[in-house]
Amino acid sequence: MTTYAAPPGQASGSTSSDPVPTATATPTPPALPAHLAGATADEATLRRFLSGLPAVDPVGLEQRSATLATRSIKKASKLAAIDLAISMVDLTTLEGADTPGKVRNLSRKALAPDPGGPSTGSGNVCPRVAAVCVYPDRVATAADALAGSGVKVASVATAFPSGRSSLEVKLADTRLAIESGADEIDMVIDRGAFLAGQYGLVLEQIRAVKAECEGRARLKVILETGELATYDNVRRACWIALLGGGDFLKTSTGKVNPAATLPIVQVLLQAVRDWRDQTGQQVAVKPAGGIRTTKDAVRHLVAVNEVAGPEWLDPHWFRFGASSLLDDLVLQRRAQLDGHYADPDTVALD
């Protein structure tokens, strides 16, 4: 039996919100190459693996981000880029005041982001978004509104946004969302455990949630990068999520600043690129929080193409967690088609 020991500085008998997990508690992810499978043998081995990851060069990372931010695309390609970005949006509402009516209205917007725009017969109809993201108790409403449309229902889970609860509560949260009709689960990692050096605990919780999702929903692992302090920590969290079987790496809850910055997104893109190189498995990326304009979205698409590769330029492999972004994309789309900016009052702004 493999047991994850307490991290340095914490006695093995100390208490926490969850017991120290064992490898027999949850299923292991799909078979990995030997050097990666062995990395999770025990806490000490996992810590050595994570410590051995190449250090992030912050100066080089931020300089490249500044360069990427200056890139532009040709006018002829801009409409295609806007349409691609719209099709990648996870249209989100995560507020205490979310009512069934608000979720139904959001779902209608997901299906027709620009209802006053070009008609279907024009060939320039606005694409639908990728998903609608809500709390677990609003999943059934979204699933009913989106049934048969192809737009996915995503749900946050695992004591979002803090992640501060027992594993049992987190799994119940996940089950509620899936049984209510969620196609995708956006879980949060336990940042307190991560920052305390309890990497094995973080890994096992991801594996446990993945087991709940297996065959029923794709799993997005929210790192909450704004709380991880360093780029090296973000890289380590990425690899824990990958080793745990995450289907997406997601930057943030949108409740903490900074959220999805271009340097942070680059770190995630590098991780999934390297993961595919080593395993042959492609994993998606979702920046969330702080991406509000078409210019921001296009910069991220350029980064996706240049850092991970063109294979990720697809809604299955890259998403934007956003609400206000869609409004600006629709306005810019109208400008491309009409040759002038539309009156914002003619667009269904939130």
mmCIF file of C-alpha atoms in Angstrom:
data_model
loop_
_atom_site.group_PDB
_atom_site.id
_atom_site.type_symbol
_atom_site.label_atom_id
_atom_site.label_comp_id
_atom_site.label_asym_id
_atom_site.label_seq_id
_atom_site.Cartn_x
_atom_site.Cartn_y
_atom_site.Cartn_z
ATOM 1 C CA MET A 1 0.000 0.000 0.000
ATOM 2 C CA THR A 2 1.307 3.423 -0.949
ATOM 3 C CA THR A 3 0.741 6.054 1.715
ATOM 4 C CA TYR A 4 1.391 9.760 1.307
ATOM 5 C CA ALA A 5 3.344 11.002 4.292
ATOM 6 C CA ALA A 6 2.866 14.364 5.940
ATOM 7 C CA PRO A 7 4.941 17.154 4.365
ATOM 8 C CA PRO A 8 8.044 18.501 6.097
ATOM 9 C CA GLY A 9 7.155 20.456 9.215
ATOM 10 C CA GLN A 10 3.842 18.675 9.839
ATOM 11 C CA ALA A 11 3.687 15.757 12.228
ATOM 12 C CA SER A 12 2.201 12.609 10.774
ATOM 13 C CA GLY A 13 -0.391 12.538 13.538
ATOM 14 C CA SER A 14 -1.612 16.111 12.984
ATOM 15 C CA THR A 15 -5.192 16.677 11.950
ATOM 16 C CA SER A 16 -6.631 18.455 8.917
ATOM 17 C CA SER A 17 -9.978 18.693 7.160
ATOM 18 C CA ASP A 18 -9.215 15.432 5.332
ATOM 19 C CA PRO A 19 -7.250 12.378 6.385
ATOM 20 C CA VAL A 20 -3.956 11.697 4.629
ATOM 21 C CA PRO A 21 -5.059 9.620 1.615
ATOM 22 C CA THR A 22 -3.818 6.262 0.495
ATOM 23 C CA ALA A 23 -3.394 5.165 -3.092
ATOM 24 C CA THR A 24 -6.053 2.470 -2.610
ATOM 25 C CA ALA A 25 -8.742 5.046 -1.810
ATOM 26 C CA THR A 26 -9.434 6.042 -5.412
ATOM 27 C CA PRO A 27 -8.749 4.590 -8.870
ATOM 28 C CA THR A 28 -5.540 5.495 -10.628
ATOM 29 C CA PRO A 29 -5.645 7.462 -13.896
ATOM 30 C CA PRO A 30 -4.953 5.808 -17.284
ATOM 31 C CA ALA A 31 -1.580 4.135 -17.759
ATOM 32 C CA LEU A 32 1.310 6.571 -18.076
ATOM 33 C CA PRO A 33 4.901 6.192 -19.240
ATOM 34 C CA ALA A 34 7.042 4.625 -16.514
ATOM 35 C CA HIS A 35 8.837 7.839 -15.551
ATOM 36 C CA LEU A 36 5.500 9.565 -14.950
ATOM 37 C CA ALA A 37 3.687 6.632 -13.367
ATOM 38 C CA GLY A 38 6.539 6.254 -10.912
ATOM 39 C CA ALA A 39 6.366 9.929 -9.996
ATOM 40 C CA THR A 40 3.280 9.319 -7.856
ATOM 41 C CA ALA A 41 4.588 6.302 -5.937
ATOM 42 C CA ASP A 42 4.615 8.189 -2.628
ATOM 43 C CA GLU A 43 4.755 11.730 -1.267
ATOM 44 C CA ALA A 44 8.538 11.963 -1.282
ATOM 45 C CA THR A 45 8.785 10.718 -4.868
ATOM 46 C CA LEU A 46 6.069 13.116 -6.009
ATOM 47 C CA ARG A 47 7.814 16.017 -4.295
ATOM 48 C CA ARG A 48 11.113 15.116 -5.960
ATOM 49 C CA PHE A 49 9.429 14.932 -9.350
ATOM 50 C CA LEU A 50 7.768 18.323 -8.932
ATOM 51 C CA SER A 51 10.956 19.903 -7.600
ATOM 52 C CA GLY A 52 12.810 18.540 -10.628
ATOM 53 C CA LEU A 53 10.582 20.256 -13.166
ATOM 54 C CA PRO A 54 12.422 22.946 -15.147
ATOM 55 C CA ALA A 55 12.257 26.303 -13.388
ATOM 56 C CA VAL A 56 10.183 28.992 -15.067
ATOM 57 C CA ASP A 57 12.219 31.951 -16.306
ATOM 58 C CA PRO A 58 9.960 34.833 -15.209
ATOM 59 C CA VAL A 59 11.795 37.484 -17.219
ATOM 60 C CA GLY A 60 11.708 35.455 -20.405
ATOM 61 C CA LEU A 61 8.079 34.473 -19.825
ATOM 62 C CA GLU A 62 6.923 38.044 -19.316
ATOM 63 C CA GLN A 63 8.965 39.330 -22.243
ATOM 64 C CA ARG A 64 7.414 36.744 -24.551
ATOM 65 C CA SER A 65 3.973 37.647 -23.232
ATOM 66 C CA ALA A 66 4.650 41.312 -24.020
ATOM 67 C CA THR A 67 5.688 40.317 -27.545
ATOM 68 C CA LEU A 68 2.607 38.132 -28.041
ATOM 69 C CA ALA A 69 0.427 41.016 -26.865
ATOM 70 C CA THR A 70 1.662 43.158 -29.773
ATOM 71 C CA ARG A 71 0.794 40.590 -32.442
ATOM 72 C CA SER A 72 -2.093 41.392 -34.731
ATOM 73 C CA ILE A 73 -3.996 39.414 -37.321
ATOM 74 C CA LYS A 74 -4.990 40.451 -40.827
ATOM 75 C CA LYS A 75 -8.378 42.043 -41.260
ATOM 76 C CA ALA A 76 -9.469 39.171 -43.488
ATOM 77 C CA SER A 77 -8.789 36.739 -40.631
ATOM 78 C CA LYS A 78 -10.299 38.809 -37.838
ATOM 79 C CA LEU A 79 -13.904 37.675 -38.357
ATOM 80 C CA ALA A 80 -12.804 34.037 -38.308
ATOM 81 C CA ALA A 81 -10.847 34.670 -35.096
ATOM 82 C CA ILE A 82 -13.857 36.363 -33.470
ATOM 83 C CA ASP A 83 -16.150 33.502 -34.456
ATOM 84 C CA LEU A 84 -13.643 30.988 -33.095
ATOM 85 C CA ALA A 85 -13.413 32.909 -29.822
ATOM 86 C CA ILE A 86 -17.223 33.037 -29.497
ATOM 87 C CA SER A 87 -17.385 29.274 -30.039
ATOM 88 C CA MET A 88 -14.841 28.833 -27.201
ATOM 89 C CA VAL A 89 -16.713 30.810 -24.543
ATOM 90 C CA ASP A 90 -17.978 29.122 -21.387
ATOM 91 C CA LEU A 91 -20.728 31.656 -20.668
ATOM 92 C CA THR A 92 -20.731 31.908 -16.901
ATOM 93 C CA THR A 93 -22.859 33.067 -13.998
ATOM 94 C CA LEU A 94 -21.654 32.196 -10.507
ATOM 95 C CA GLU A 95 -23.440 34.514 -8.127
ATOM 96 C CA GLY A 96 -25.496 34.028 -5.023
ATOM 97 C CA ALA A 97 -28.348 35.822 -6.794
ATOM 98 C CA ASP A 98 -28.526 33.324 -9.681
ATOM 99 C CA THR A 99 -32.202 32.503 -10.208
ATOM 100 C CA PRO A 100 -33.704 29.922 -12.575
ATOM 101 C CA GLY A 101 -34.847 32.813 -14.753
ATOM 102 C CA LYS A 102 -31.349 34.258 -14.949
ATOM 103 C CA VAL A 103 -29.945 30.862 -15.966
ATOM 104 C CA ARG A 104 -32.625 30.437 -18.648
ATOM 105 C CA ASN A 105 -31.847 33.902 -20.030
ATOM 106 C CA LEU A 106 -28.141 33.098 -20.074
ATOM 107 C CA SER A 107 -28.881 29.841 -21.885
ATOM 108 C CA ARG A 108 -30.883 31.710 -24.526
ATOM 109 C CA LYS A 109 -27.932 34.031 -25.004
ATOM 110 C CA ALA A 110 -25.613 31.010 -25.358
ATOM 111 C CA LEU A 111 -27.790 29.660 -28.159
ATOM 112 C CA ALA A 112 -28.132 33.018 -29.940
ATOM 113 C CA PRO A 113 -25.344 35.410 -28.873
ATOM 114 C CA ASP A 114 -26.456 38.005 -31.441
ATOM 115 C CA PRO A 115 -30.200 37.571 -32.007
ATOM 116 C CA GLY A 116 -30.411 40.902 -33.848
ATOM 117 C CA GLY A 117 -27.522 40.091 -36.155
ATOM 118 C CA PRO A 118 -27.413 38.519 -39.627
ATOM 119 C CA SER A 119 -30.116 35.943 -40.339
ATOM 120 C CA THR A 120 -29.384 32.256 -40.773
ATOM 121 C CA GLY A 121 -29.818 32.482 -44.534
ATOM 122 C CA SER A 122 -27.071 35.117 -44.831
ATOM 123 C CA GLY A 123 -24.265 32.672 -44.115
ATOM 124 C CA ASN A 124 -22.910 34.990 -41.424
ATOM 125 C CA VAL A 125 -24.986 33.813 -38.461
ATOM 126 C CA CYS A 126 -23.183 34.155 -35.134
ATOM 127 C CA PRO A 127 -21.923 30.831 -33.717
ATOM 128 C CA ARG A 128 -23.113 29.427 -30.426
ATOM 129 C CA VAL A 129 -20.861 29.358 -27.382
ATOM 130 C CA ALA A 130 -19.202 26.190 -26.102
ATOM 131 C CA ALA A 131 -20.923 25.885 -22.714
ATOM 132 C CA VAL A 132 -22.929 27.528 -19.978
ATOM 133 C CA CYS A 133 -21.292 27.331 -16.542
ATOM 134 C CA VAL A 134 -23.394 27.502 -13.358
ATOM 135 C CA TYR A 135 -23.560 26.247 -9.775
ATOM 136 C CA PRO A 136 -24.632 22.595 -9.242
ATOM 137 C CA ASP A 137 -28.138 23.487 -8.097
ATOM 138 C CA ARG A 138 -28.755 25.401 -11.336
ATOM 139 C CA VAL A 139 -27.503 22.641 -13.662
ATOM 140 C CA ALA A 140 -30.942 21.098 -14.226
ATOM 141 C CA THR A 141 -32.329 24.448 -15.386
ATOM 142 C CA ALA A 142 -29.460 24.954 -17.834
ATOM 143 C CA ALA A 143 -29.627 21.354 -19.066
ATOM 144 C CA ASP A 144 -33.337 21.719 -19.816
ATOM 145 C CA ALA A 145 -32.826 25.013 -21.660
ATOM 146 C CA LEU A 146 -29.907 23.689 -23.724
ATOM 147 C CA ALA A 147 -31.170 20.160 -24.424
ATOM 148 C CA GLY A 148 -30.246 18.941 -27.895
ATOM 149 C CA SER A 149 -28.382 22.129 -28.825
ATOM 150 C CA GLY A 150 -24.812 20.885 -28.588
ATOM 151 C CA VAL A 151 -23.994 23.603 -26.056
ATOM 152 C CA LYS A 152 -22.489 21.904 -23.013
ATOM 153 C CA VAL A 153 -23.547 22.383 -19.415
ATOM 154 C CA ALA A 154 -20.604 23.004 -17.105
ATOM 155 C CA SER A 155 -20.815 23.174 -13.343
ATOM 156 C CA VAL A 156 -18.397 24.311 -10.696
ATOM 157 C CA ALA A 157 -18.049 21.865 -7.818
ATOM 158 C CA THR A 158 -15.883 20.751 -4.889
ATOM 159 C CA ALA A 159 -16.801 23.622 -2.545
ATOM 160 C CA PHE A 160 -16.157 26.302 -5.186
ATOM 161 C CA PRO A 161 -14.500 28.780 -4.983
ATOM 162 C CA SER A 162 -12.453 28.125 -1.827
ATOM 163 C CA GLY A 163 -12.254 24.325 -1.916
ATOM 164 C CA ARG A 164 -12.448 24.361 1.863
ATOM 165 C CA SER A 165 -14.479 21.292 2.724
ATOM 166 C CA SER A 166 -14.122 17.558 3.228
ATOM 167 C CA LEU A 167 -13.555 15.204 0.322
ATOM 168 C CA GLU A 168 -16.953 13.646 1.003
ATOM 169 C CA VAL A 169 -18.678 17.006 0.524
ATOM 170 C CA LYS A 170 -16.658 17.696 -2.624
ATOM 171 C CA LEU A 171 -17.644 14.363 -4.149
ATOM 172 C CA ALA A 172 -21.297 14.884 -3.236
ATOM 173 C CA ASP A 173 -21.135 18.313 -4.887
ATOM 174 C CA THR A 174 -19.737 16.662 -8.029
ATOM 175 C CA ARG A 175 -22.371 13.908 -8.052
ATOM 176 C CA LEU A 176 -25.186 16.449 -7.698
ATOM 177 C CA ALA A 177 -23.933 18.341 -10.744
ATOM 178 C CA ILE A 178 -23.477 15.239 -12.912
ATOM 179 C CA GLU A 179 -26.779 13.659 -11.922
ATOM 180 C CA SER A 180 -28.496 16.970 -12.720
ATOM 181 C CA GLY A 181 -27.118 16.906 -16.257
ATOM 182 C CA ALA A 182 -23.636 18.483 -16.220
ATOM 183 C CA ASP A 183 -21.371 17.544 -19.122
ATOM 184 C CA GLU A 184 -18.314 19.183 -17.545
ATOM 185 C CA ILE A 185 -17.140 19.668 -13.965
ATOM 186 C CA ASP A 186 -14.948 22.622 -12.935
ATOM 187 C CA MET A 187 -13.310 21.554 -9.668
ATOM 188 C CA VAL A 188 -11.032 23.646 -7.454
ATOM 189 C CA ILE A 189 -7.850 22.257 -5.968
ATOM 190 C CA ASP A 190 -7.128 22.602 -2.272
ATOM 191 C CA ARG A 191 -4.704 25.535 -2.416
ATOM 192 C CA GLY A 192 -4.117 25.367 1.329
ATOM 193 C CA ALA A 193 -2.893 21.792 0.997
ATOM 194 C CA PHE A 194 -0.767 22.683 -2.031
ATOM 195 C CA LEU A 195 0.900 25.631 -0.306
ATOM 196 C CA ALA A 196 1.520 23.474 2.774
ATOM 197 C CA GLY A 197 3.392 20.981 0.593
ATOM 198 C CA GLN A 198 0.679 18.303 0.729
ATOM 199 C CA TYR A 199 1.020 17.500 -2.947
ATOM 200 C CA GLY A 200 -0.180 13.924 -2.532
ATOM 201 C CA LEU A 201 -3.407 15.100 -0.931
ATOM 202 C CA VAL A 202 -4.080 17.461 -3.833
ATOM 203 C CA LEU A 203 -3.355 14.669 -6.314
ATOM 204 C CA GLU A 204 -5.633 12.158 -4.619
ATOM 205 C CA GLN A 205 -8.522 14.608 -4.413
ATOM 206 C CA ILE A 206 -8.235 15.264 -8.152
ATOM 207 C CA ARG A 207 -8.190 11.510 -8.780
ATOM 208 C CA ALA A 208 -11.251 11.023 -6.597
ATOM 209 C CA VAL A 209 -13.222 13.687 -8.478
ATOM 210 C CA LYS A 210 -11.999 12.251 -11.777
ATOM 211 C CA ALA A 211 -13.372 8.858 -10.727
ATOM 212 C CA GLU A 212 -16.792 10.465 -10.187
ATOM 213 C CA CYS A 213 -16.591 12.047 -13.653
ATOM 214 C CA GLU A 214 -15.246 9.024 -15.514
ATOM 215 C CA GLY A 215 -17.330 8.298 -18.581
ATOM 216 C CA ARG A 216 -19.904 10.946 -17.648
ATOM 217 C CA ALA A 217 -18.248 14.374 -17.628
ATOM 218 C CA ARG A 218 -14.990 16.075 -18.571
ATOM 219 C CA LEU A 219 -13.003 17.404 -15.626
ATOM 220 C CA LYS A 220 -11.584 20.932 -15.520
ATOM 221 C CA VAL A 221 -9.058 21.445 -12.708
ATOM 222 C CA ILE A 222 -9.033 25.029 -11.407
ATOM 223 C CA LEU A 223 -5.604 25.934 -10.030
ATOM 224 C CA GLU A 224 -6.522 29.412 -8.731
ATOM 225 C CA THR A 225 -3.172 30.681 -9.949
ATOM 226 C CA GLY A 226 -3.569 34.051 -8.215
ATOM 227 C CA GLU A 227 -3.101 32.272 -4.882
ATOM 228 C CA LEU A 228 -0.111 30.137 -5.879
ATOM 229 C CA ALA A 229 2.407 33.000 -5.583
ATOM 230 C CA THR A 230 5.027 31.915 -8.163
ATOM 231 C CA TYR A 231 5.204 30.679 -11.740
ATOM 232 C CA ASP A 232 7.081 27.597 -10.506
ATOM 233 C CA ASN A 233 4.172 26.771 -8.198
ATOM 234 C CA VAL A 234 1.766 27.163 -11.106
ATOM 235 C CA ARG A 235 3.853 24.737 -13.160
ATOM 236 C CA ARG A 236 3.888 22.210 -10.294
ATOM 237 C CA ALA A 237 0.115 22.524 -9.861
ATOM 238 C CA CYS A 238 -0.326 21.928 -13.600
ATOM 239 C CA TRP A 239 1.587 18.678 -13.409
ATOM 240 C CA ILE A 240 -0.336 17.487 -10.358
ATOM 241 C CA ALA A 241 -3.560 18.111 -12.278
ATOM 242 C CA LEU A 242 -2.215 16.250 -15.303
ATOM 243 C CA LEU A 243 -1.035 13.304 -13.225
ATOM 244 C CA GLY A 244 -4.443 13.242 -11.558
ATOM 245 C CA GLY A 245 -6.270 12.817 -14.859
ATOM 246 C CA GLY A 246 -7.608 16.323 -15.473
ATOM 247 C CA ASP A 247 -9.138 16.873 -18.902
ATOM 248 C CA PHE A 248 -8.585 20.660 -18.670
ATOM 249 C CA LEU A 249 -6.166 22.934 -16.868
ATOM 250 C CA LYS A 250 -8.062 26.039 -15.774
ATOM 251 C CA THR A 251 -6.409 29.143 -14.387
ATOM 252 C CA SER A 252 -8.887 30.609 -11.962
ATOM 253 C CA THR A 253 -12.277 30.806 -10.315
ATOM 254 C CA GLY A 254 -12.711 34.406 -11.442
ATOM 255 C CA LYS A 255 -13.081 35.356 -7.776
ATOM 256 C CA VAL A 256 -9.377 36.101 -7.117
ATOM 257 C CA ASN A 257 -7.024 38.631 -8.729
ATOM 258 C CA PRO A 258 -4.800 38.289 -10.630
ATOM 259 C CA ALA A 259 -6.643 35.676 -12.664
ATOM 260 C CA ALA A 260 -5.908 34.736 -16.287
ATOM 261 C CA THR A 261 -2.817 36.715 -17.263
ATOM 262 C CA LEU A 262 -0.983 35.963 -20.493
ATOM 263 C CA PRO A 263 2.189 34.763 -18.677
ATOM 264 C CA ILE A 264 0.139 32.380 -16.520
ATOM 265 C CA VAL A 265 -1.736 31.040 -19.540
ATOM 266 C CA GLN A 266 1.599 30.429 -21.242
ATOM 267 C CA VAL A 267 2.685 28.234 -18.309
ATOM 268 C CA LEU A 268 -0.485 26.144 -18.693
ATOM 269 C CA LEU A 269 -0.012 25.884 -22.457
ATOM 270 C CA GLN A 270 3.596 24.775 -21.997
ATOM 271 C CA ALA A 271 2.466 22.104 -19.544
ATOM 272 C CA VAL A 272 -0.152 20.564 -21.849
ATOM 273 C CA ARG A 273 2.258 20.712 -24.785
ATOM 274 C CA ASP A 274 4.945 18.881 -22.790
ATOM 275 C CA TRP A 275 2.380 16.416 -21.450
ATOM 276 C CA ARG A 276 1.311 15.473 -24.962
ATOM 277 C CA ASP A 277 4.924 15.153 -26.055
ATOM 278 C CA GLN A 278 5.559 12.684 -23.215
ATOM 279 C CA THR A 279 2.261 10.761 -23.140
ATOM 280 C CA GLY A 280 0.501 11.279 -26.468
ATOM 281 C CA GLN A 281 -2.538 12.568 -24.525
ATOM 282 C CA GLN A 282 -3.930 16.006 -25.353
ATOM 283 C CA VAL A 283 -5.360 18.057 -22.474
ATOM 284 C CA ALA A 284 -7.391 21.249 -22.829
ATOM 285 C CA VAL A 285 -6.800 24.702 -21.307
ATOM 286 C CA LYS A 286 -9.292 27.232 -19.950
ATOM 287 C CA PRO A 287 -8.247 30.727 -18.854
ATOM 288 C CA ALA A 288 -10.931 32.352 -16.713
ATOM 289 C CA GLY A 289 -11.234 35.794 -15.185
ATOM 290 C CA GLY A 290 -9.944 39.090 -16.542
ATOM 291 C CA ILE A 291 -10.391 38.404 -20.284
ATOM 292 C CA ARG A 292 -12.965 41.020 -21.244
ATOM 293 C CA THR A 293 -12.208 42.308 -24.740
ATOM 294 C CA THR A 294 -11.835 40.931 -28.239
ATOM 295 C CA LYS A 295 -8.243 42.143 -28.235
ATOM 296 C CA ASP A 296 -7.574 40.077 -25.095
ATOM 297 C CA ALA A 297 -9.149 37.000 -26.687
ATOM 298 C CA VAL A 298 -7.161 37.330 -29.911
ATOM 299 C CA ARG A 299 -3.914 37.672 -27.932
ATOM 300 C CA HIS A 300 -4.706 34.405 -26.199
ATOM 301 C CA LEU A 301 -5.482 32.673 -29.484
ATOM 302 C CA VAL A 302 -2.097 33.801 -30.809
ATOM 303 C CA ALA A 303 -0.456 32.382 -27.667
ATOM 304 C CA VAL A 304 -2.306 29.084 -28.089
ATOM 305 C CA ASN A 305 -1.083 28.767 -31.670
ATOM 306 C CA GLU A 306 2.528 29.662 -30.902
ATOM 307 C CA VAL A 307 3.027 27.960 -27.513
ATOM 308 C CA ALA A 308 0.897 24.802 -27.626
ATOM 309 C CA GLY A 309 0.165 24.517 -31.331
ATOM 310 C CA PRO A 310 -2.710 24.873 -33.801
ATOM 311 C CA GLU A 311 -4.253 21.596 -32.632
ATOM 312 C CA TRP A 312 -5.518 23.479 -29.563
ATOM 313 C CA LEU A 313 -7.390 26.065 -31.657
ATOM 314 C CA ASP A 314 -10.681 24.258 -31.210
ATOM 315 C CA PRO A 315 -13.457 24.621 -28.608
ATOM 316 C CA HIS A 316 -12.808 21.065 -27.455
ATOM 317 C CA TRP A 317 -9.253 21.997 -26.480
ATOM 318 C CA PHE A 318 -9.416 25.669 -25.493
ATOM 319 C CA ARG A 319 -12.076 27.715 -23.712
ATOM 320 C CA PHE A 320 -12.579 31.172 -22.282
ATOM 321 C CA GLY A 321 -14.316 31.343 -18.916
ATOM 322 C CA ALA A 322 -16.174 34.626 -19.295
ATOM 323 C CA SER A 323 -19.368 36.613 -19.224
ATOM 324 C CA SER A 324 -18.696 40.170 -20.434
ATOM 325 C CA LEU A 325 -16.224 38.960 -23.104
ATOM 326 C CA LEU A 326 -19.049 37.651 -25.262
ATOM 327 C CA ASP A 327 -20.654 41.091 -25.458
ATOM 328 C CA ASP A 328 -17.500 42.677 -26.843
ATOM 329 C CA LEU A 329 -16.949 39.815 -29.291
ATOM 330 C CA VAL A 330 -20.464 40.308 -30.667
ATOM 331 C CA LEU A 331 -19.964 44.086 -31.019
ATOM 332 C CA GLN A 332 -16.662 43.587 -32.823
ATOM 333 C CA ARG A 333 -18.238 40.940 -35.031
ATOM 334 C CA ARG A 334 -20.963 43.385 -36.063
ATOM 335 C CA ALA A 335 -18.266 45.964 -36.883
ATOM 336 C CA GLN A 336 -16.492 43.462 -39.139
ATOM 337 C CA LEU A 337 -19.687 42.634 -41.012
ATOM 338 C CA ASP A 338 -21.251 46.111 -41.205
ATOM 339 C CA GLY A 339 -18.153 48.277 -41.471
ATOM 340 C CA HIS A 340 -19.068 50.324 -38.425
ATOM 341 C CA TYR A 341 -19.599 49.788 -34.726
ATOM 342 C CA ALA A 342 -23.095 48.817 -33.646
ATOM 343 C CA ASP A 343 -25.036 50.655 -31.013
ATOM 344 C CA PRO A 344 -24.424 48.655 -27.803
ATOM 345 C CA ASP A 345 -28.140 48.963 -27.079
ATOM 346 C CA THR A 346 -28.829 46.640 -30.035
ATOM 347 C CA VAL A 347 -26.761 43.844 -28.501
ATOM 348 C CA ALA A 348 -27.958 41.739 -25.553
ATOM 349 C CA LEU A 349 -25.431 43.030 -23.032
ATOM 350 C CA ASP A 350 -25.349 41.566 -19.525
#
